[in-house]
Amino acid sequence: MAKIVLFGATGYTGRLAADALVARGARPLLAARNEERLRALATELGGLEHAVADVSAPDSVRALVERGDVLISTVGPFARWGAPAVEAAVAAGAHYIDSTGEPPFIRSVFERHGPGAAAAGCALFTAMGYDFVPGNLAAALALDRAGEAAVAARAGYFFTGESSLRGAASGGTLASLAGVMLEPGFAWRGGRLVTERGARRVGSFPSRGKTYTGVSVAASEHFGLPAIHAGLRDVEVILGWFGPASRGIQALSAAGELAARVPGVRAGAARLTERFVQGSTGGPDAEARAKSGSLVFGEALDGAGRVVERVELRGPNGYTYTGGMLAWAAERALAGEVQGSGALGPVEGFGLEALRAGNAELGFAEE
């Protein structure tokens, strides 16, 4: 019988996903490398099945899934530890869902693993959380309403409530961020995917008399939106983590791009990251998450750069949402409600109306 497997269940995001799955009535198989912590979690959640698996032993990951299963991976940083899970899913013909926000890994899922998944008849959903599902949804809604008039799209992500980057981010998020600081990004420009450094551009969105500013980032929207809107020429995704400091981040990004060209700098930075930046070291608790929320924009633009349609979504804390979205997507995939195979964006894979309803169920609704 087909099942949901949650790999990385004892980590911060993994635990949020486990709680959300159980709350929805699912009984996932929990997997992680620490048997003691895994057994305790499985017992706490009602005597769930569990299995020890470690990315350092890829066969143990491959043993988790069979054809028709759904594999959720929350094992990050994904650039360092993510490949064994997606490879296991493709080899088995199982649907795959992950929580990454790392641009290089997102690109690898679409370009490296996507063709194999299409041949195997399974679907891969990467970055299936706060980054970057709501932006895909908001921009897709704007594009759908704009119709043929739209040739470009923008999405933007911002915190609301009591939050700061340090207080709002988990150890895994900070490790992922550090790991991609000097890595090349990408964007959809002129009707094709191009390599582009992160924070190359600064963008803003007005709302309720306030202007929200952030920097450009590589995201799953650059793959997902062109797949659902023919003739889409440009896609911009803005991340508002740094707020008023966005211009400074843009300058640091430019300096980092120059520094990365010096032989040995990128490799040295990677070694320092591995040594000093830990992975899953916990994150904001339920009380802290309840004090913050999310604001996401989506815009469709015409050939002159004018905004034709605009969508504004408000929702819960990004981590709370991510746990719920991973569970929602896994439940739909297990039920056979995936549209297509290969690496898919969330709108392409689940459909616009279903995704909108799912987000509303999780507290992410249009203003």
Tab-separated table of C-alpha atoms in Angstrom:
chain	number	residue	atom	x	y	z
A	1	MET	CA	0.000	0.000	0.000
A	2	ALA	CA	1.358	3.418	-0.983
A	3	LYS	CA	2.576	5.592	1.876
A	4	ILE	CA	3.998	8.977	2.789
A	5	VAL	CA	7.619	8.944	3.970
A	6	LEU	CA	8.993	11.942	5.876
A	7	PHE	CA	12.789	12.019	5.688
A	8	GLY	CA	14.393	14.394	8.187
A	9	ALA	CA	11.486	14.008	10.588
A	10	THR	CA	13.478	14.875	13.716
A	11	GLY	CA	14.686	18.238	12.370
A	12	TYR	CA	12.906	21.542	12.921
A	13	THR	CA	10.938	21.671	9.660
A	14	GLY	CA	10.532	17.901	9.680
A	15	ARG	CA	8.780	18.033	13.037
A	16	LEU	CA	6.435	20.758	11.795
A	17	ALA	CA	5.578	18.596	8.780
A	18	ALA	CA	5.093	15.521	10.975
A	19	ASP	CA	2.692	17.387	13.243
A	20	ALA	CA	0.764	18.705	10.239
A	21	LEU	CA	0.516	15.265	8.641
A	22	VAL	CA	-0.798	13.673	11.814
A	23	ALA	CA	-3.255	16.538	12.295
A	24	ARG	CA	-4.615	15.755	8.814
A	25	GLY	CA	-5.129	12.114	9.768
A	26	ALA	CA	-2.073	10.737	7.958
A	27	ARG	CA	0.277	8.153	9.419
A	28	PRO	CA	3.588	8.767	7.673
A	29	LEU	CA	6.654	6.595	7.963
A	30	LEU	CA	9.205	8.749	9.801
A	31	ALA	CA	12.846	8.566	8.763
A	32	ALA	CA	16.007	10.188	10.147
A	33	ARG	CA	19.540	9.215	11.093
A	34	ASN	CA	19.243	9.334	14.903
A	35	GLU	CA	17.382	6.215	16.000
A	36	GLU	CA	16.779	7.336	19.584
A	37	ARG	CA	15.229	10.661	18.638
A	38	LEU	CA	13.300	9.020	15.820
A	39	ARG	CA	11.792	6.367	18.066
A	40	ALA	CA	10.778	8.978	20.648
A	41	LEU	CA	9.078	11.119	18.007
A	42	ALA	CA	7.270	8.152	16.471
A	43	THR	CA	5.958	7.167	19.906
A	44	GLU	CA	4.899	10.711	20.753
A	45	LEU	CA	2.911	10.981	17.513
A	46	GLY	CA	0.885	7.860	18.130
A	47	GLY	CA	3.157	4.923	17.431
A	48	LEU	CA	4.118	5.723	13.843
A	49	GLU	CA	6.344	3.452	11.801
A	50	HIS	CA	9.924	4.643	11.516
A	51	ALA	CA	13.169	3.748	9.768
A	52	VAL	CA	16.762	4.890	10.171
A	53	ALA	CA	18.227	6.455	7.032
A	54	ASP	CA	21.276	8.622	6.436
A	55	VAL	CA	22.414	10.522	3.343
A	56	SER	CA	25.919	9.148	3.921
A	57	ALA	CA	24.445	5.726	3.101
A	58	PRO	CA	22.299	6.354	-0.012
A	59	ASP	CA	21.040	2.762	-0.053
A	60	SER	CA	19.311	3.415	3.283
A	61	VAL	CA	17.438	6.316	1.679
A	62	ARG	CA	16.523	4.310	-1.414
A	63	ALA	CA	15.096	1.581	0.842
A	64	LEU	CA	12.498	4.014	2.186
A	65	VAL	CA	10.326	4.282	-0.924
A	66	GLU	CA	8.612	2.225	-3.584
A	67	ARG	CA	6.632	3.143	-6.693
A	68	GLY	CA	3.529	5.122	-5.793
A	69	ASP	CA	4.917	6.387	-2.487
A	70	VAL	CA	5.411	10.055	-1.627
A	71	LEU	CA	8.783	11.112	-0.195
A	72	ILE	CA	9.015	14.390	1.719
A	73	SER	CA	12.556	15.598	2.359
A	74	THR	CA	13.409	18.287	4.903
A	75	VAL	CA	17.098	17.329	5.092
A	76	GLY	CA	19.108	20.521	4.560
A	77	PRO	CA	21.235	22.313	3.665
A	78	PHE	CA	20.050	20.677	0.461
A	79	ALA	CA	23.085	21.594	-1.607
A	80	ARG	CA	25.102	19.446	0.794
A	81	TRP	CA	22.664	16.688	1.744
A	82	GLY	CA	19.654	16.856	-0.561
A	83	ALA	CA	20.604	14.729	-3.582
A	84	PRO	CA	20.165	11.192	-2.127
A	85	ALA	CA	16.458	11.754	-1.422
A	86	VAL	CA	15.502	13.077	-4.841
A	87	GLU	CA	17.612	10.371	-6.505
A	88	ALA	CA	15.869	7.709	-4.414
A	89	ALA	CA	12.439	8.998	-5.425
A	90	VAL	CA	13.273	9.024	-9.124
A	91	ALA	CA	14.803	5.541	-8.961
A	92	ALA	CA	11.676	4.166	-7.271
A	93	GLY	CA	9.136	6.126	-9.311
A	94	ALA	CA	7.874	7.864	-6.163
A	95	HIS	CA	6.592	11.430	-5.958
A	96	TYR	CA	9.043	13.790	-4.252
A	97	ILE	CA	8.453	16.970	-2.212
A	98	ASP	CA	11.041	19.091	-0.390
A	99	SER	CA	11.279	22.211	1.751
A	100	THR	CA	14.397	23.798	0.252
A	101	GLY	CA	14.791	27.471	-0.490
A	102	GLU	CA	18.273	27.079	-2.015
A	103	PRO	CA	18.440	28.277	-5.655
A	104	PRO	CA	21.207	25.892	-6.821
A	105	PHE	CA	19.270	22.893	-5.519
A	106	ILE	CA	16.004	24.129	-7.044
A	107	ARG	CA	17.728	24.405	-10.406
A	108	SER	CA	19.230	20.931	-10.076
A	109	VAL	CA	15.804	19.406	-9.384
A	110	PHE	CA	14.340	20.937	-12.541
A	111	GLU	CA	17.294	20.504	-14.881
A	112	ARG	CA	19.186	17.472	-13.587
A	113	HIS	CA	16.482	15.296	-12.020
A	114	GLY	CA	13.349	16.414	-13.842
A	115	PRO	CA	13.932	14.452	-17.080
A	116	GLY	CA	14.490	11.221	-15.134
A	117	ALA	CA	11.329	11.773	-13.136
A	118	ALA	CA	9.338	12.343	-16.325
A	119	ALA	CA	10.648	9.057	-17.718
A	120	ALA	CA	9.793	7.286	-14.440
A	121	GLY	CA	6.288	8.751	-14.364
A	122	CYS	CA	6.687	10.530	-11.028
A	123	ALA	CA	6.577	14.201	-10.042
A	124	LEU	CA	9.157	16.331	-8.240
A	125	PHE	CA	8.030	19.358	-6.214
A	126	THR	CA	10.953	21.382	-4.907
A	127	ALA	CA	10.731	24.441	-2.605
A	128	MET	CA	7.234	23.369	-1.568
A	129	GLY	CA	6.958	25.774	1.346
A	130	TYR	CA	6.894	29.471	2.206
A	131	ASP	CA	9.657	29.934	-0.304
A	132	PHE	CA	8.263	29.662	-2.897
A	133	VAL	CA	4.674	28.377	-3.143
A	134	PRO	CA	2.704	31.539	-2.203
A	135	GLY	CA	4.572	33.652	-4.767
A	136	ASN	CA	3.856	31.086	-7.474
A	137	LEU	CA	0.202	31.246	-6.493
A	138	ALA	CA	-0.062	35.052	-6.269
A	139	ALA	CA	1.704	35.628	-9.591
A	140	ALA	CA	-0.278	32.850	-11.277
A	141	LEU	CA	-3.559	34.412	-10.125
A	142	ALA	CA	-2.458	37.778	-11.526
A	143	LEU	CA	-1.371	36.198	-14.812
A	144	ASP	CA	-4.614	34.263	-15.103
A	145	ARG	CA	-6.652	37.451	-14.700
A	146	ALA	CA	-4.439	39.461	-17.055
A	147	GLY	CA	-4.571	36.854	-19.819
A	148	GLU	CA	-2.667	37.562	-23.037
A	149	ALA	CA	-1.910	41.132	-21.964
A	150	ALA	CA	0.704	39.873	-19.501
A	151	VAL	CA	4.263	39.255	-20.696
A	152	ALA	CA	6.042	39.546	-17.331
A	153	ALA	CA	5.412	38.595	-13.706
A	154	ARG	CA	6.696	39.652	-10.288
A	155	ALA	CA	6.400	38.023	-6.871
A	156	GLY	CA	7.490	39.408	-3.516
A	157	TYR	CA	7.914	37.901	-0.017
A	158	PHE	CA	7.826	39.913	3.211
A	159	PHE	CA	7.527	39.374	6.975
A	160	THR	CA	4.729	40.916	9.008
A	161	GLY	CA	4.345	41.226	12.767
A	162	GLU	CA	7.155	40.779	15.269
A	163	SER	CA	10.069	39.283	13.363
A	164	SER	CA	13.667	39.799	12.367
A	165	LEU	CA	15.974	37.691	10.240
A	166	ARG	CA	17.805	36.282	13.248
A	167	GLY	CA	14.693	35.729	15.344
A	168	ALA	CA	12.546	34.428	12.506
A	169	ALA	CA	14.996	32.023	10.840
A	170	SER	CA	15.795	28.462	11.874
A	171	GLY	CA	19.327	27.084	12.037
A	172	GLY	CA	18.673	25.188	8.812
A	173	THR	CA	17.567	28.356	7.011
A	174	LEU	CA	20.663	30.267	8.108
A	175	ALA	CA	22.889	27.367	7.037
A	176	SER	CA	21.208	27.274	3.637
A	177	LEU	CA	21.560	31.045	3.241
A	178	ALA	CA	25.253	30.924	4.101
A	179	GLY	CA	25.801	28.058	1.695
A	180	VAL	CA	24.505	29.941	-1.348
A	181	MET	CA	25.913	33.414	-0.701
A	182	LEU	CA	28.642	33.066	-3.359
A	183	GLU	CA	26.814	30.684	-5.660
A	184	PRO	CA	25.472	31.944	-9.011
A	185	GLY	CA	21.726	32.371	-9.185
A	186	PHE	CA	19.357	32.513	-12.137
A	187	ALA	CA	16.354	34.344	-13.520
A	188	TRP	CA	13.869	34.177	-16.385
A	189	ARG	CA	14.850	37.018	-18.709
A	190	GLY	CA	13.860	37.565	-22.317
A	191	GLY	CA	11.989	34.280	-22.500
A	192	ARG	CA	14.828	32.063	-21.280
A	193	LEU	CA	16.612	31.041	-18.110
A	194	VAL	CA	19.850	32.967	-17.557
A	195	THR	CA	22.501	32.875	-14.852
A	196	GLU	CA	22.223	35.928	-12.606
A	197	ARG	CA	23.637	36.725	-9.190
A	198	GLY	CA	21.295	37.082	-6.259
A	199	ALA	CA	20.373	40.624	-5.169
A	200	ARG	CA	21.282	42.040	-8.564
A	201	ARG	CA	18.102	44.112	-8.478
A	202	VAL	CA	16.091	45.893	-5.794
A	203	GLY	CA	12.299	45.871	-6.109
A	204	SER	CA	9.370	47.356	-4.208
A	205	PHE	CA	5.645	46.753	-3.711
A	206	PRO	CA	3.204	49.330	-2.274
A	207	SER	CA	0.466	48.254	0.131
A	208	ARG	CA	-1.758	50.199	2.520
A	209	GLY	CA	0.345	53.334	2.348
A	210	LYS	CA	3.609	51.466	2.935
A	211	THR	CA	6.336	50.421	0.529
A	212	TYR	CA	7.903	46.964	0.924
A	213	THR	CA	11.411	46.651	-0.494
A	214	GLY	CA	13.641	43.645	-1.116
A	215	VAL	CA	16.261	42.121	-3.396
A	216	SER	CA	15.921	39.809	-6.372
A	217	VAL	CA	16.464	36.089	-5.803
A	218	ALA	CA	16.478	32.912	-7.856
A	219	ALA	CA	13.324	30.921	-7.135
A	220	SER	CA	11.042	28.165	-8.347
A	221	GLU	CA	8.831	30.843	-9.955
A	222	HIS	CA	11.460	31.163	-12.690
A	223	PHE	CA	10.643	27.600	-13.706
A	224	GLY	CA	7.010	27.295	-12.616
A	225	LEU	CA	5.459	30.454	-14.082
A	226	PRO	CA	6.732	30.149	-17.694
A	227	ALA	CA	5.337	26.609	-17.717
A	228	ILE	CA	1.786	27.855	-17.115
A	229	HIS	CA	1.727	31.125	-19.086
A	230	ALA	CA	2.717	31.023	-22.749
A	231	GLY	CA	4.845	33.916	-23.927
A	232	LEU	CA	6.033	34.963	-20.479
A	233	ARG	CA	9.146	37.020	-21.122
A	234	ASP	CA	10.390	37.974	-17.662
A	235	VAL	CA	9.972	36.784	-14.077
A	236	GLU	CA	11.192	38.715	-11.038
A	237	VAL	CA	11.117	37.382	-7.473
A	238	ILE	CA	11.824	39.783	-4.613
A	239	LEU	CA	12.780	38.666	-1.100
A	240	GLY	CA	12.178	41.225	1.632
A	241	TRP	CA	14.201	39.651	4.458
A	242	PHE	CA	16.559	42.628	4.663
A	243	GLY	CA	14.050	45.487	4.412
A	244	PRO	CA	15.738	48.926	4.410
A	245	ALA	CA	19.139	47.229	4.156
A	246	SER	CA	18.320	45.832	0.701
A	247	ARG	CA	20.526	48.348	-1.110
A	248	GLY	CA	23.425	47.354	1.096
A	249	ILE	CA	22.787	43.680	0.381
A	250	GLN	CA	22.811	44.500	-3.334
A	251	ALA	CA	26.243	46.112	-2.956
A	252	LEU	CA	27.554	43.157	-0.938
A	253	SER	CA	26.250	40.795	-3.597
A	254	ALA	CA	28.135	42.655	-6.310
A	255	ALA	CA	31.320	42.589	-4.223
A	256	GLY	CA	30.830	38.900	-3.511
A	257	GLU	CA	30.457	38.145	-7.215
A	258	LEU	CA	33.799	39.799	-7.899
A	259	ALA	CA	35.461	38.042	-4.949
A	260	ALA	CA	34.139	34.650	-6.089
A	261	ARG	CA	36.080	35.033	-9.341
A	262	VAL	CA	39.342	34.874	-7.401
A	263	PRO	CA	40.656	31.286	-7.503
A	264	GLY	CA	39.993	29.446	-4.252
A	265	VAL	CA	37.582	31.967	-2.708
A	266	ARG	CA	34.403	29.983	-3.374
A	267	ALA	CA	35.948	26.727	-2.189
A	268	GLY	CA	37.311	28.417	0.919
A	269	ALA	CA	33.925	29.920	1.746
A	270	ALA	CA	32.322	26.507	1.361
A	271	ARG	CA	34.808	24.994	3.818
A	272	LEU	CA	34.181	27.743	6.362
A	273	THR	CA	30.418	27.296	6.003
A	274	GLU	CA	30.673	23.554	6.639
A	275	ARG	CA	32.851	24.152	9.682
A	276	PHE	CA	31.035	26.970	11.427
A	277	VAL	CA	27.420	26.991	10.204
A	278	GLN	CA	25.300	24.201	11.586
A	279	GLY	CA	22.204	22.743	9.986
A	280	SER	CA	19.012	22.041	11.903
A	281	THR	CA	19.584	23.704	15.287
A	282	GLY	CA	15.958	24.533	15.953
A	283	GLY	CA	13.886	27.572	15.157
A	284	PRO	CA	11.131	29.820	16.501
A	285	ASP	CA	8.662	28.051	18.790
A	286	ALA	CA	4.882	28.150	18.396
A	287	GLU	CA	4.548	31.280	20.511
A	288	ALA	CA	7.152	33.163	18.472
A	289	ARG	CA	5.656	31.978	15.178
A	290	ALA	CA	2.220	33.181	16.233
A	291	LYS	CA	3.569	36.730	16.545
A	292	SER	CA	4.671	36.949	12.923
A	293	GLY	CA	3.047	36.469	9.552
A	294	SER	CA	3.686	36.647	5.839
A	295	LEU	CA	2.807	39.093	3.085
A	296	VAL	CA	3.181	37.953	-0.530
A	297	PHE	CA	2.614	39.941	-3.710
A	298	GLY	CA	1.995	38.802	-7.257
A	299	GLU	CA	1.895	41.076	-10.290
A	300	ALA	CA	1.274	40.626	-14.010
A	301	LEU	CA	2.820	43.276	-16.283
A	302	ASP	CA	2.267	44.221	-19.917
A	303	GLY	CA	4.892	44.901	-22.585
A	304	ALA	CA	5.343	48.474	-21.401
A	305	GLY	CA	6.080	47.353	-17.836
A	306	ARG	CA	2.719	48.475	-16.479
A	307	VAL	CA	1.036	46.421	-13.766
A	308	VAL	CA	-2.083	44.908	-15.343
A	309	GLU	CA	-3.184	42.752	-12.408
A	310	ARG	CA	-2.030	42.610	-8.801
A	311	VAL	CA	-2.675	40.072	-6.063
A	312	GLU	CA	-1.856	40.390	-2.368
A	313	LEU	CA	-1.875	37.367	-0.068
A	314	ARG	CA	-1.573	37.452	3.710
A	315	GLY	CA	-0.895	34.397	5.772
A	316	PRO	CA	0.743	32.829	8.814
A	317	ASN	CA	4.374	32.502	9.806
A	318	GLY	CA	6.420	30.939	7.026
A	319	TYR	CA	7.525	27.896	9.035
A	320	THR	CA	4.018	27.120	10.217
A	321	TYR	CA	2.838	27.415	6.628
A	322	THR	CA	5.659	25.242	5.298
A	323	GLY	CA	4.806	22.352	7.608
A	324	GLY	CA	1.181	22.556	6.533
A	325	MET	CA	1.947	22.890	2.814
A	326	LEU	CA	4.295	19.893	2.822
A	327	ALA	CA	1.515	17.842	4.409
A	328	TRP	CA	-1.145	19.188	2.035
A	329	ALA	CA	0.964	18.448	-1.047
A	330	ALA	CA	1.875	14.949	0.145
A	331	GLU	CA	-1.755	14.139	0.848
A	332	ARG	CA	-2.754	15.267	-2.671
A	333	ALA	CA	0.104	13.401	-4.310
A	334	LEU	CA	-0.748	10.184	-2.459
A	335	ALA	CA	-4.361	10.549	-3.614
A	336	GLY	CA	-3.237	10.716	-7.254
A	337	GLU	CA	-4.116	14.384	-7.707
A	338	VAL	CA	-0.838	15.367	-9.386
A	339	GLN	CA	-1.149	16.722	-12.926
A	340	GLY	CA	1.818	15.479	-14.945
A	341	SER	CA	5.275	14.116	-14.237
A	342	GLY	CA	8.812	15.422	-14.076
A	343	ALA	CA	9.870	18.519	-12.115
A	344	LEU	CA	6.751	20.668	-11.724
A	345	GLY	CA	5.904	24.046	-10.272
A	346	PRO	CA	3.101	24.005	-7.682
A	347	VAL	CA	0.493	25.544	-9.999
A	348	GLU	CA	1.377	23.263	-12.906
A	349	GLY	CA	1.376	20.190	-10.686
A	350	PHE	CA	-1.776	20.732	-8.625
A	351	GLY	CA	-3.802	23.249	-10.627
A	352	LEU	CA	-4.534	26.887	-9.831
A	353	GLU	CA	-7.884	26.406	-8.125
A	354	ALA	CA	-6.741	23.466	-6.001
A	355	LEU	CA	-3.629	25.360	-4.904
A	356	ARG	CA	-5.645	28.455	-4.053
A	357	ALA	CA	-8.053	26.378	-1.967
A	358	GLY	CA	-5.179	24.604	-0.233
A	359	ASN	CA	-3.496	27.886	0.651
A	360	ALA	CA	-6.745	29.329	1.976
A	361	GLU	CA	-7.133	26.220	4.147
A	362	LEU	CA	-3.664	26.927	5.578
A	363	GLY	CA	-4.493	30.566	6.298
A	364	PHE	CA	-2.973	32.146	3.179
A	365	ALA	CA	-5.786	34.109	1.537
A	366	GLU	CA	-6.156	36.998	-0.856
A	367	GLU	CA	-6.788	40.455	0.538
